[in-house]
Amino acid sequence: MKFSYSLLKQLAPKISSKEALIEKLNFHAFEAEDVPTVLQGLPGQGGASDTLEISIPANRYSDASSHWGIARMGAALFGGSLVDISAGRDPKAELKNPAVEISISSKKACSRYIGRYLEVPAVKSSPEWLRNILMACGQRPINSVVDVMNYVMLETGQPLHAFDADLVKGPIEVRMAQEGETIRTIDGADHKLNSSHLVIADSQGPLAIAGIKGGKRAEVSQDTRKIIVEAASFDGPSIYKTARDLNLFTDASGRFSHGLSPMLAEVAMKRATVLLKDETKAKIGELTDVNYSKNPKRLLKFDIKRFNQLTGLSLEEKAALGYLKKLGFKITGRFVEIPAWRNDVSIFEDLVEEVVNLYGYQKLESQAPHVPIKAAHKEENIVLKDKLRGVLQGFGLSEVYNHTFLSRQDLTKYADPKWWGAPALLNPVSADFQYLRPDLTVALIKNVEDNFRFFDSVRIFEVGKVFTEKEGIFKEEAMLGVALASKSENPILELKGLLDELLKSVGLTDFFFRDLDWDLKHLEQDRGLRVEANHEVLGYLGIPRGSEGTAVAEIFLDKLLKLVEEEKEYEPLSKYPSVDRDISVFVNQETRVDKLMEAMENAAPQFLDDVDLIDYYDPSVENKNTKKDHKSLTFRLVFQADDHTLTDEEVNAEMVKITSVLEEKFGAEIR
Amino acid sequence: MDISKLKSAFAKDIKAVKDVKGLEDLKVQYLGRKDGELNRVLKSLKDLSLAQKQKVGPAANALRMEIESALEKKLAELAKKSAPTIAKVDVSLPGKKMPVGHLHPLTQIENKIKEIFLGLNFSVVEGPEAETEYYNFDALNIPANHPARDMWDTFWLGQKENLGKMLMRTHTSPMQIRYMEKNQPPFQIIVPGRVFRFEATDASHEINFHQVEGLMIGENVNLANFKYVIEQFFKKFFGREAKIRFRPSYFPFVEPGLEVDVEFNGKWLEVMGAGMVHPSVLDKVKLDPKKYQGFAFGFGLERLAMIKYKIPDIRMFYSGDLRFINQF
């Protein structure tokens, strides 16, 4: 919000330079900075700006969104007095006309409405001093009546409105709009209203959208001679809701939305009356003040012990109360009366903040906390993620972070968003970010494509949340996604080996790769595997459709976490040597290697400790026409007994079992 | 000759072999098609009874395999021996390229933060990214239909059958509530995590980014303690000379509320929001505000990473560009 330094200094004369004010405000009150005056034509400023920008927090509009409020802070910070603009008697009515007739039919939405009738000899342009202050605050001068309304708003924080009294027909009513009622506002725009919108109306319909914008019908113009000035208090939440509904955010709606004290209406009306009289030679008419019930005094007890306990300071009670006094709080013994304009203060802790801010955080000495020590820990899921990241980095993979959101196109490349179960945002920022990601690999595949412009092979992973909504059940799951890609060959077997080692290294002992058998639409169906442990699917790996050089995998981390809780246990090293035997076979092209290995393991369960594929070639590929439609496989079989050194006879007997299974079951030809 | 004698004879012979030629000869001697020792044994089978045949046959086959593999092994041994000696290396050649993986810079920053806070006896927990309106706003004293809510521009998910009115969390603060509901003070935690804001992206704004929330509650945890903890943190993070300052600020779930600036390269940068946990927040989780008090704070991971690594554009973190990531 923009403020005029010269007006602040006028209200609190002890404020020193603009720089000093900005510095003090920053450390004791609100963020403030020096900004250039945006509107042109400020005479006598010598290039220096009169404007400063102060961020008023959402809870401080009532007391601080005004020059009066900031000057009050200035006086508290720099000392000296504050010009009390609320002081003095209400100006006397000079005209004999009857008072404006006002009624409020929605008392909750409007807690006070003050109207005053005035007659102005002419509507001209405002005096220069007033125009300068408006411009310093970023407002464009309009005419002497409207300018006074705006100036008083800047001074007091209370928005005002002036109607052309000749154009107002009958008494004024503050009421909810009728369903479908319309109004043309002073900017010429038409708005359709409903029964949740508050309006100021006369017998002919709405004159203004309450607290937001005035209507065209009774707008003050050059020809206006009689006016009704309005200063009212509206309910913040309903003004805010209406502004949102109509997408009509104005200076007034912003101020009212945050909630303003009803006492401001009174101060503002008095200031407006005085200024209209002084600056436009207006004649003052009667005042009508409706629905105002003065709030009872609000008192809080100040507990200095508690104050020091919360802050870690050791202030004397007198000193602490002294700070509150400077801010306009009335002190009676230990009781603090909250000023009417402070609607942000309601509990003791609010007073603590007032004192500590004015005292200053720079003077607060840091203290080490005194607490019982409990072993600090990381949650198990964090430990698991950290471990996975470490292992994958060790395997030479780099970590990427992708957006949580995907576009429809990203998903439909493989399947309909419905199939994915991807939840949609109600208010996406753009079509590129419409859906929550149901999976990590869609983005990883894109990462691979992007990076292929600069690299021949890409090895990446991501750890993140994925979201699905199926049959009404919304789910958020932690996921690991991995993608390996190469321009020369598909790295799926490397990925399979990587997953194998990865899962072992985080403590998963029993798991299997099985045929995918699972309709994942972004993968080549017949070349995928699922990872299974404890009869649960932990994840999958496969080749993305349309990305021949890429292999991807995903692992559900919540499921994995449940299975890796077991501790590792030492297994005694064997005292007896193992015996290796290699066996080479020709088998039919269609024969699956995992089946062969499984058969060998089952054929010799007693001593066969491990089977490993050590050589593989496909004669058709290598262009040797021996054994067409066959592939050659060489396995290394490791035999081991726990309690003795195996004899050749024992191993031979096992080998015979194995070879006969291979020959009989798979028609293998032993080479 | 019977099988066992043949076997021991072979074992003796193969030991004596000195070169590849000798090995070839041995192979012919034992496995030769015409006059190989093994074949001779097999040929002699025809004179035996069926029972004897069944016994000797498989044994002979096994021996054949054994001999083959022994020959192969020996061949490999000989090949190794006869291989030319290893050439002298010019150590001035460049080293071989190793495949190196890189953790994302935000992970690295987060790890560093976790390590510092673990050292300060803070535990590390996480929470859901899709939140209910209750945890994200209501329980944190952020009133409905109040412009204060505009401080957190929100992505809405709508009503979910199993969870209620959902949104993408706009800050990590909902975890204050979730944690306090389940844990009795004293405790001190940090909560790193991804958060979301509905806004236009540019060099300093992203629609998703990361925060770290902090919460310390006890019977006497005060603002001076907060100052101590945060000074410790920034001195570890930015180095011993790091200067910090506090300024008043407003967040509905703390009272008093403040902001923390850090001086970096001669400039003051706003990095953290904080304050004493608001009594009405403690009320919400059924902790007695007369008995318990403490502070909460929150800061952006990207901002710290951008300051520390001098990264000019927040969008780079989410580009998936390895030319960027592999620098860290």
XYZ file of N, CA, C and O in Angstrom, chain A residues 26-29 31 57-59 237 240-241 244 257-258 306 309-312 347 349-350 352-353 357 361-362 364-369 371-374 376-379 381-382 385-386 389 393 396-405 425-429 433 436-437 447 451 454-455 458 460-461 465 467 469 472-474 476 648-649 652, chain B residues 7 62 66 99-104 106-107 114 118 121-130 145-148 150 154-158 160-163 168 186 194 196 198-199 206-208 210 216 219-220 222-225 227-228 231 245-250 255-259 270 276 278-279 289 293 317-318 320-323 325-326:
656
model
N 10.563 -1.320 9.224
C 10.963 -2.691 8.898
C 11.296 -3.506 10.143
O 10.952 -4.675 10.220
N 11.996 -2.895 11.076
C 12.441 -3.664 12.235
C 11.428 -3.738 13.363
O 11.564 -4.554 14.261
N 10.411 -2.871 13.326
C 9.484 -2.845 14.454
C 8.031 -3.011 14.070
O 7.177 -3.130 14.933
N 7.741 -2.987 12.776
C 6.317 -3.026 12.417
C 6.082 -3.797 11.123
O 5.784 -4.992 11.151
N 6.966 -4.408 6.718
C 7.911 -4.259 5.620
C 7.624 -2.953 4.893
O 6.480 -2.684 4.518
N -0.090 -6.147 6.899
C -0.516 -7.542 7.060
C -2.036 -7.651 7.075
O -2.744 -6.692 7.411
N -2.529 -8.831 6.696
C -3.973 -9.037 6.535
C -4.770 -8.716 7.798
O -5.944 -8.381 7.718
N -4.143 -8.792 8.969
C -4.911 -8.559 10.204
C -4.792 -7.122 10.718
O -5.300 -6.796 11.774
N -15.943 -10.813 5.604
C -16.083 -12.024 4.786
C -17.100 -11.899 3.656
O -16.871 -12.390 2.552
N -15.703 -9.780 0.874
C -14.675 -10.557 0.186
C -15.302 -11.551 -0.782
O -14.882 -11.709 -1.922
N -16.378 -12.194 -0.310
C -17.048 -13.199 -1.122
C -17.683 -12.558 -2.361
O -17.593 -13.084 -3.465
N -15.091 -11.609 -4.891
C -14.658 -12.817 -5.619
C -15.713 -13.224 -6.653
O -15.378 -13.504 -7.802
N -12.790 -6.000 3.133
C -12.644 -7.445 3.269
C -11.857 -7.835 4.516
O -12.097 -8.863 5.134
N -10.865 -7.007 4.843
C -10.021 -7.339 5.989
C -10.662 -6.999 7.324
O -10.128 -7.331 8.367
N 4.516 -14.213 32.343
C 4.197 -14.996 31.151
C 4.860 -14.372 29.915
O 5.333 -15.070 29.032
N 8.319 -15.405 29.908
C 8.411 -16.841 29.651
C 8.268 -17.140 28.156
O 8.921 -18.027 27.624
N 7.412 -16.396 27.499
C 7.203 -16.630 26.066
C 8.340 -16.085 25.215
O 8.692 -16.651 24.190
N 8.910 -14.963 25.639
C 9.908 -14.307 24.794
C 11.343 -14.663 25.172
O 12.234 -14.600 24.323
N 11.552 -15.000 26.441
C 12.931 -15.192 26.884
C 13.589 -13.871 27.250
O 14.779 -13.799 27.491
N -6.155 -11.532 22.376
C -5.633 -12.387 23.447
C -4.303 -11.831 23.942
O -3.688 -10.974 23.291
N -1.358 -13.022 23.970
C -0.213 -13.192 23.067
C -0.128 -12.065 22.045
O 0.954 -11.740 21.555
N -1.290 -11.475 21.707
C -1.267 -10.335 20.784
C -0.537 -9.152 21.407
O 0.167 -8.408 20.722
N 1.818 -9.475 23.622
C 3.232 -9.869 23.653
C 3.901 -9.421 22.359
O 4.991 -8.849 22.360
N 3.207 -9.669 21.257
C 3.771 -9.280 19.963
C 3.981 -7.768 19.878
O 5.011 -7.293 19.400
N 7.734 -6.375 19.353
C 8.041 -5.666 18.109
C 8.626 -4.289 18.390
O 9.599 -3.874 17.765
N 13.676 -7.064 17.963
C 14.295 -8.395 18.031
C 15.820 -8.325 18.101
O 16.475 -9.258 18.542
N 16.386 -7.203 17.634
C 17.855 -7.111 17.678
C 18.373 -7.228 19.100
O 19.473 -7.696 19.332
N 17.024 -8.971 21.452
C 16.712 -10.260 22.078
C 17.955 -11.148 22.026
O 18.494 -11.412 20.952
N 18.433 -11.580 23.197
C 19.625 -12.433 23.246
C 19.219 -13.884 23.011
O 18.274 -14.372 23.625
N 19.964 -14.572 22.141
C 19.594 -15.973 21.923
C 20.001 -16.832 23.119
O 20.993 -16.550 23.782
N 19.195 -17.856 23.357
C 19.446 -18.775 24.488
C 19.272 -20.207 24.012
O 18.284 -20.527 23.357
N 20.216 -21.062 24.402
C 20.069 -22.485 24.071
C 18.874 -23.056 24.828
O 18.696 -22.752 26.000
N 18.021 -23.826 24.155
C 16.863 -24.402 24.847
C 17.297 -25.412 25.912
O 18.320 -26.081 25.742
N 15.953 -28.692 27.206
C 14.940 -29.731 27.039
C 15.578 -31.091 27.269
O 16.781 -31.254 27.068
N 14.757 -32.055 27.709
C 15.300 -33.405 27.843
C 15.664 -33.943 26.467
O 14.916 -33.783 25.513
N 16.812 -34.565 26.382
C 17.251 -35.100 25.091
C 16.581 -36.441 24.823
O 16.548 -37.314 25.674
N 15.969 -36.538 23.641
C 15.474 -37.832 23.169
C 16.233 -38.111 21.881
O 16.567 -37.175 21.168
N 17.107 -38.271 18.410
C 16.466 -37.785 17.186
C 16.555 -38.875 16.129
O 17.487 -39.672 16.129
N 15.568 -38.907 15.263
C 15.569 -39.967 14.261
C 14.962 -39.460 12.962
O 14.295 -38.422 12.940
N 15.200 -40.218 11.902
C 14.485 -39.980 10.658
C 13.404 -41.041 10.553
O 13.654 -42.203 10.874
N 12.241 -40.664 10.087
C 11.187 -41.651 9.845
C 11.697 -42.734 8.905
O 12.491 -42.450 8.006
N 10.472 -44.242 6.369
C 10.324 -44.051 4.919
C 11.389 -43.097 4.380
O 11.827 -43.213 3.249
N 11.821 -42.150 5.222
C 12.876 -41.225 4.788
C 14.209 -41.966 4.718
O 14.985 -41.787 3.776
N 14.221 -43.964 1.529
C 14.423 -43.137 0.333
C 15.882 -42.683 0.226
O 16.465 -42.700 -0.846
N 16.437 -42.281 1.360
C 17.834 -41.840 1.357
C 18.751 -42.970 0.894
O 19.691 -42.758 0.134
N 18.403 -43.641 -2.864
C 19.092 -42.590 -3.621
C 20.592 -42.840 -3.633
O 21.247 -42.711 -4.657
N 22.728 -43.596 -6.972
C 23.823 -42.686 -7.338
C 25.097 -43.494 -7.528
O 25.853 -43.266 -8.475
N 25.654 -44.935 -10.747
C 25.893 -43.978 -11.819
C 24.626 -43.338 -12.378
O 24.625 -42.819 -13.489
N 23.541 -43.361 -11.609
C 22.307 -42.718 -12.071
C 22.200 -41.321 -11.466
O 22.654 -41.087 -10.354
N 21.591 -40.418 -12.210
C 21.364 -39.074 -11.683
C 19.897 -38.903 -11.339
O 19.023 -39.530 -11.933
N 19.666 -38.021 -10.373
C 18.308 -37.848 -9.869
C 17.648 -36.645 -10.526
O 18.257 -35.580 -10.603
N 16.407 -36.817 -10.977
C 15.659 -35.681 -11.518
C 14.447 -35.403 -10.625
O 14.013 -36.261 -9.875
N 13.958 -34.164 -10.697
C 12.696 -33.795 -10.059
C 11.766 -33.356 -11.192
O 12.140 -32.448 -11.951
N 10.613 -33.964 -11.306
C 9.635 -33.512 -12.292
C 8.442 -32.873 -11.592
O 8.244 -33.054 -10.394
N 7.647 -32.149 -12.363
C 6.443 -31.558 -11.801
C 5.488 -32.645 -11.330
O 5.457 -33.742 -11.895
N 4.693 -32.322 -10.348
C 3.667 -33.245 -9.880
C 2.515 -33.311 -10.885
O 1.704 -34.200 -10.837
N 2.483 -32.363 -11.812
C 1.354 -32.259 -12.738
C 1.738 -32.657 -14.164
O 2.855 -32.421 -14.606
N -7.035 -31.457 -11.464
C -7.187 -30.273 -10.628
C -8.470 -29.557 -11.022
O -8.829 -29.527 -12.194
N -9.168 -28.970 -10.044
C -10.353 -28.180 -10.379
C -9.953 -26.874 -11.058
O -10.671 -26.346 -11.886
N -8.797 -26.344 -10.662
C -8.367 -25.056 -11.208
C -6.915 -25.119 -11.670
O -6.031 -24.547 -11.053
N -6.654 -25.872 -12.749
C -5.261 -25.945 -13.221
C -4.781 -24.580 -13.672
O -5.573 -23.763 -14.132
N -3.485 -24.341 -13.524
C -2.938 -23.041 -13.911
C -2.820 -22.981 -15.436
O -2.901 -21.922 -16.035
N -0.556 -28.505 -16.994
C -0.477 -29.001 -15.623
C -1.869 -29.299 -15.076
O -2.263 -28.792 -14.052
N -2.866 -34.653 -11.806
C -1.834 -35.120 -10.891
C -1.186 -36.346 -11.509
O -1.874 -37.182 -12.086
N 0.109 -36.474 -11.372
C 0.786 -37.594 -12.034
C 0.387 -38.912 -11.371
O 0.475 -39.056 -10.161
N 12.024 -37.008 -20.031
C 13.371 -36.577 -19.654
C 14.417 -37.238 -20.551
O 15.385 -36.608 -20.961
N 17.028 -35.334 -22.964
C 18.465 -35.443 -22.736
C 19.205 -36.137 -23.880
O 20.414 -35.978 -24.012
N 21.621 -34.290 -25.977
C 22.976 -33.969 -25.522
C 23.793 -35.185 -25.101
O 24.994 -35.100 -24.936
N 23.119 -36.331 -24.877
C 23.823 -37.502 -24.355
C 23.411 -38.734 -25.170
O 22.287 -38.817 -25.648
N 21.326 -42.258 -21.124
C 20.717 -41.497 -20.042
C 20.356 -42.471 -18.927
O 19.755 -43.515 -19.190
N 18.634 -42.225 -15.245
C 18.017 -41.300 -14.294
C 17.034 -42.013 -13.376
O 16.552 -43.110 -13.671
N 16.722 -41.352 -12.256
C 15.667 -41.854 -11.379
C 14.980 -40.676 -10.697
O 15.499 -39.562 -10.681
N 5.886 -38.545 -5.071
C 4.531 -39.001 -4.815
C 3.767 -39.122 -6.123
O 3.929 -38.299 -7.025
N -0.396 -40.054 -7.626
C -1.772 -39.922 -7.146
C -2.728 -40.656 -8.081
O -2.600 -40.553 -9.298
N -7.072 -41.943 -8.481
C -8.421 -41.945 -7.938
C -9.201 -42.976 -8.732
O -9.494 -42.766 -9.909
N -13.689 -43.921 -6.773
C -13.959 -42.980 -5.692
C -12.898 -42.930 -4.614
O -12.983 -42.127 -3.697
N -11.903 -43.795 -4.701
C -10.872 -43.796 -3.661
C -9.650 -43.022 -4.149
O -9.005 -43.381 -5.127
N -9.357 -41.954 -3.445
C -8.211 -41.110 -3.778
C -6.997 -41.632 -3.011
O -7.063 -41.845 -1.811
N -2.620 -41.430 -2.446
C -1.307 -40.813 -2.637
C -0.269 -41.853 -2.238
O -0.341 -42.404 -1.149
N 33.899 -86.034 -6.839
C 33.536 -86.002 -8.255
C 32.308 -86.853 -8.527
O 31.437 -86.465 -9.306
N 32.243 -87.977 -7.841
C 31.108 -88.867 -8.078
C 29.794 -88.180 -7.726
O 28.805 -88.264 -8.451
N 29.071 -85.570 -10.327
C 28.680 -86.209 -11.586
C 27.240 -86.692 -11.538
O 26.477 -86.517 -12.491
N 40.797 -92.423 -15.390
C 40.636 -91.104 -14.778
C 41.919 -90.660 -14.081
O 42.383 -89.526 -14.267
N 30.253 -89.364 -17.978
C 30.629 -88.363 -16.982
C 32.112 -88.054 -17.095
O 32.520 -86.883 -17.014
N 34.104 -84.519 -17.728
C 35.148 -84.092 -16.809
C 36.428 -83.761 -17.570
O 37.064 -82.729 -17.336
N 31.408 -43.893 -14.724
C 30.012 -43.441 -14.737
C 29.668 -42.891 -13.351
O 29.801 -43.601 -12.356
N 29.289 -41.635 -13.302
C 29.034 -40.999 -12.010
C 27.577 -40.543 -11.929
O 27.065 -39.932 -12.859
N 26.931 -40.860 -10.845
C 25.559 -40.396 -10.638
C 25.544 -39.154 -9.762
O 26.452 -38.932 -8.969
N 24.517 -38.336 -9.941
C 24.411 -37.099 -9.167
C 23.061 -37.021 -8.488
O 22.040 -37.221 -9.141
N 23.066 -36.706 -7.218
C 21.789 -36.431 -6.559
C 21.336 -35.035 -6.963
O 22.161 -34.140 -7.165
N 20.035 -34.876 -7.072
C 19.468 -33.567 -7.431
C 19.921 -32.511 -6.407
O 20.009 -32.812 -5.215
N 18.460 -30.195 -5.002
C 17.516 -29.993 -3.890
C 17.635 -31.126 -2.869
O 17.481 -30.907 -1.665
N 17.909 -32.342 -3.354
C 18.135 -33.449 -2.421
C 19.385 -33.179 -1.594
O 19.414 -33.414 -0.381
N 18.804 -31.662 6.843
C 18.435 -32.749 7.753
C 19.594 -33.068 8.703
O 19.385 -33.273 9.890
N 19.299 -32.783 12.632
C 19.483 -34.000 13.437
C 20.543 -33.733 14.501
O 20.416 -34.155 15.652
N 19.257 -32.224 17.463
C 18.292 -33.072 18.163
C 16.856 -32.935 17.635
O 15.890 -33.218 18.326
N 16.717 -32.494 16.374
C 15.401 -32.468 15.737
C 15.208 -33.759 14.954
O 16.118 -34.187 14.242
N 14.025 -34.370 15.066
C 13.722 -35.540 14.245
C 13.151 -35.093 12.905
O 12.682 -33.963 12.771
N 13.194 -36.000 11.921
C 12.732 -35.667 10.579
C 11.513 -36.520 10.232
O 11.581 -37.748 10.293
N 10.409 -35.870 9.894
C 9.187 -36.589 9.501
C 8.635 -35.974 8.213
O 9.048 -34.891 7.818
N 7.724 -36.707 7.577
C 7.106 -36.189 6.346
C 5.594 -36.327 6.421
O 5.079 -37.038 7.284
N 4.900 -35.668 5.492
C 3.439 -35.739 5.479
C 2.904 -35.748 4.058
O 3.663 -35.633 3.100
N 1.576 -35.896 3.930
C 0.967 -36.005 2.596
C 1.009 -34.687 1.811
O 0.941 -33.614 2.402
N 1.093 -34.819 0.491
C 1.112 -33.634 -0.370
C -0.300 -33.182 -0.728
O -0.543 -32.006 -0.948
N -1.218 -34.140 -0.815
C -2.629 -33.774 -0.994
C -3.225 -33.711 0.401
O -3.134 -34.667 1.153
N -13.170 -17.478 3.894
C -13.693 -16.194 3.425
C -12.955 -15.007 4.009
O -13.552 -14.001 4.379
N -11.642 -15.172 4.150
C -10.844 -14.037 4.602
C -9.697 -13.866 3.613
O -9.129 -14.849 3.151
N -9.383 -12.612 3.267
C -8.311 -12.411 2.287
C -6.983 -13.000 2.744
O -6.097 -13.212 1.926
N -6.834 -13.279 4.046
C -5.592 -13.904 4.516
C -5.333 -15.195 3.762
O -4.194 -15.583 3.534
N -5.677 -15.669 0.774
C -5.026 -15.369 -0.504
C -3.511 -15.427 -0.409
O -2.816 -15.435 -1.418
N -4.310 -21.496 -4.032
C -4.477 -22.933 -3.830
C -4.940 -23.672 -5.075
O -5.796 -23.191 -5.804
N -4.376 -24.861 -5.287
C -4.912 -25.808 -6.265
C -5.936 -26.690 -5.555
O -5.603 -27.370 -4.592
N -7.147 -26.695 -6.070
C -8.208 -27.477 -5.431
C -8.424 -28.807 -6.139
O -8.367 -28.873 -7.366
N -8.671 -29.828 -5.339
C -8.958 -31.158 -5.887
C -10.426 -31.514 -5.774
O -10.885 -32.473 -6.382
N -11.140 -30.778 -4.926
C -12.564 -31.052 -4.759
C -12.827 -32.078 -3.671
O -11.935 -32.525 -2.975
N -13.454 -35.462 -2.020
C -13.082 -36.858 -2.261
C -13.842 -37.747 -1.296
O -13.842 -37.495 -0.090
N -14.470 -38.781 -1.882
C -15.327 -39.668 -1.115
C -14.686 -40.112 0.195
O -15.293 -40.108 1.239
N -13.399 -40.514 0.095
C -12.794 -41.118 1.271
C -12.054 -40.135 2.164
O -11.616 -40.486 3.247
N -11.895 -38.876 1.733
C -11.054 -37.971 2.508
C -11.669 -36.606 2.804
O -11.233 -35.914 3.704
N -4.090 -29.337 -2.927
C -2.652 -29.610 -2.880
C -2.096 -28.681 -1.807
O -2.289 -27.462 -1.885
N 7.610 -32.887 25.349
C 8.398 -32.040 24.447
C 8.864 -32.793 23.207
O 9.130 -33.975 23.265
N 7.196 -31.329 -0.451
C 6.782 -30.578 -1.629
C 5.476 -29.840 -1.342
O 4.583 -30.398 -0.713
N 2.604 -26.599 -3.042
C 2.046 -26.168 -4.329
C 1.388 -24.804 -4.199
O 0.722 -24.527 -3.208
N -0.884 -21.977 -6.644
C -1.494 -21.593 -7.917
C -0.935 -20.235 -8.304
O -1.346 -19.215 -7.762
N 0.035 -20.213 -9.205
C 0.543 -18.916 -9.657
C 1.255 -19.063 -10.988
O 1.567 -20.168 -11.424
N 7.451 -21.080 -8.911
C 7.099 -22.366 -9.490
C 5.759 -22.791 -8.908
O 5.414 -22.397 -7.786
N 5.021 -23.633 -9.648
C 3.749 -24.095 -9.112
C 3.952 -25.236 -8.112
O 3.086 -25.500 -7.306
N 5.083 -25.928 -8.198
C 5.440 -26.778 -7.056
C 6.861 -26.453 -6.621
O 7.722 -26.123 -7.433
N 9.554 -26.691 -2.705
C 9.755 -27.456 -1.472
C 9.973 -26.545 -0.270
O 10.593 -25.494 -0.394
N 9.003 -26.844 17.471
C 9.573 -27.255 18.752
C 8.604 -26.833 19.846
O 8.277 -25.659 19.974
N 7.607 -26.999 27.596
C 6.948 -26.163 28.598
C 7.545 -24.769 28.643
O 6.903 -23.833 29.101
N 8.787 -24.625 28.195
C 9.445 -23.317 28.298
C 10.135 -22.890 27.020
O 11.070 -22.101 27.057
N 10.961 -20.797 24.108
C 10.620 -19.393 23.874
C 11.297 -18.808 22.637
O 12.044 -19.492 21.937
N 11.016 -17.538 22.399
C 11.561 -16.853 21.215
C 13.080 -16.784 21.221
O 13.716 -16.883 20.179
N 13.663 -16.621 22.414
C 15.122 -16.561 22.509
C 15.716 -17.911 22.115
O 16.796 -17.969 21.512
N 15.000 -19.000 22.433
C 15.447 -20.334 22.008
C 15.374 -20.454 20.498
O 16.251 -21.039 19.853
N 15.689 -18.058 18.376
C 16.811 -17.294 17.818
C 18.092 -18.133 17.875
O 18.848 -18.185 16.898
N 18.283 -18.835 18.976
C 19.477 -19.664 19.134
C 19.521 -20.772 18.080
O 20.512 -20.954 17.365
N 20.030 -19.409 14.553
C 21.411 -18.950 14.356
C 22.341 -20.135 14.143
O 23.196 -20.127 13.258
N 18.897 -11.631 10.787
C 18.120 -10.638 11.537
C 16.647 -11.021 11.496
O 16.195 -11.705 10.574
N 15.926 -10.563 12.499
C 14.491 -10.861 12.616
C 13.690 -9.589 12.389
O 14.100 -8.510 12.803
N 12.533 -9.758 11.756
C 11.611 -8.639 11.562
C 10.201 -9.095 11.886
O 9.860 -10.258 11.658
N 9.349 -8.184 12.357
C 7.955 -8.565 12.633
C 7.259 -8.999 11.351
O 7.545 -8.472 10.282
N 6.359 -9.960 11.462
C 5.559 -10.353 10.316
C 4.256 -10.978 10.805
O 4.021 -11.060 12.007
N 3.454 -11.403 9.860
C 2.145 -11.944 10.238
C 1.869 -13.265 9.554
O 1.920 -13.363 8.327
N 1.928 -16.347 16.919
C 1.746 -15.069 17.609
C 2.734 -15.016 18.762
O 2.622 -15.833 19.672
N 3.695 -14.156 18.794
C 4.091 -13.226 17.740
C 4.608 -13.947 16.492
O 5.074 -15.059 16.575
N 4.522 -13.205 15.351
C 5.027 -13.746 14.094
C 6.209 -12.930 13.617
O 6.274 -11.733 13.870
N 7.131 -13.571 12.941
C 8.298 -12.831 12.486
C 8.878 -13.441 11.220
O 8.497 -14.529 10.806
N 9.803 -12.699 10.641
C 10.470 -13.149 9.439
C 11.974 -13.101 9.686
O 12.447 -12.277 10.457
N 15.334 -12.341 2.464
C 14.277 -12.892 3.302
C 14.238 -14.402 3.063
O 14.090 -14.849 1.930
N 5.859 -17.844 17.443
C 5.427 -18.723 18.531
C 4.076 -19.314 18.131
O 3.186 -18.594 17.689
N 0.492 -20.305 17.750
C -0.684 -19.580 18.240
C -1.473 -20.450 19.220
O -1.683 -21.640 18.962
N -1.924 -19.875 20.335
C -2.681 -20.677 21.314
C -3.878 -21.405 20.702
O -4.203 -22.519 21.125
N -2.576 -24.581 26.097
C -1.663 -23.458 25.813
C -1.100 -22.818 27.078
O -0.148 -22.046 27.004
N 4.204 -24.387 25.125
C 4.451 -23.290 24.198
C 5.631 -23.679 23.325
O 6.372 -24.601 23.646
N 15.279 -26.389 -11.689
C 15.195 -27.558 -10.803
C 14.271 -28.637 -11.366
O 14.412 -29.805 -11.064
N 13.285 -28.214 -12.162
C 12.269 -29.152 -12.639
C 12.401 -29.424 -14.144
O 11.483 -29.914 -14.769
N 14.663 -31.470 -15.531
C 15.166 -32.811 -15.819
C 16.400 -32.775 -16.709
O 16.803 -33.793 -17.262
N 17.021 -31.612 -16.825
C 18.159 -31.438 -17.731
C 19.438 -31.887 -17.024
O 19.875 -31.269 -16.057
N 20.048 -32.964 -17.529
C 21.229 -33.509 -16.862
C 22.442 -32.588 -16.978
O 23.369 -32.678 -16.180
N 22.436 -31.687 -17.958
C 23.538 -30.726 -18.030
C 23.523 -29.827 -16.803
O 24.548 -29.330 -16.354
N 21.768 -30.828 -13.701
C 21.845 -31.663 -12.491
C 23.263 -32.197 -12.268
O 23.748 -32.240 -11.141
N 23.928 -32.569 -13.363
C 25.243 -33.186 -13.205
C 26.337 -32.212 -12.808
O 27.487 -32.587 -12.642
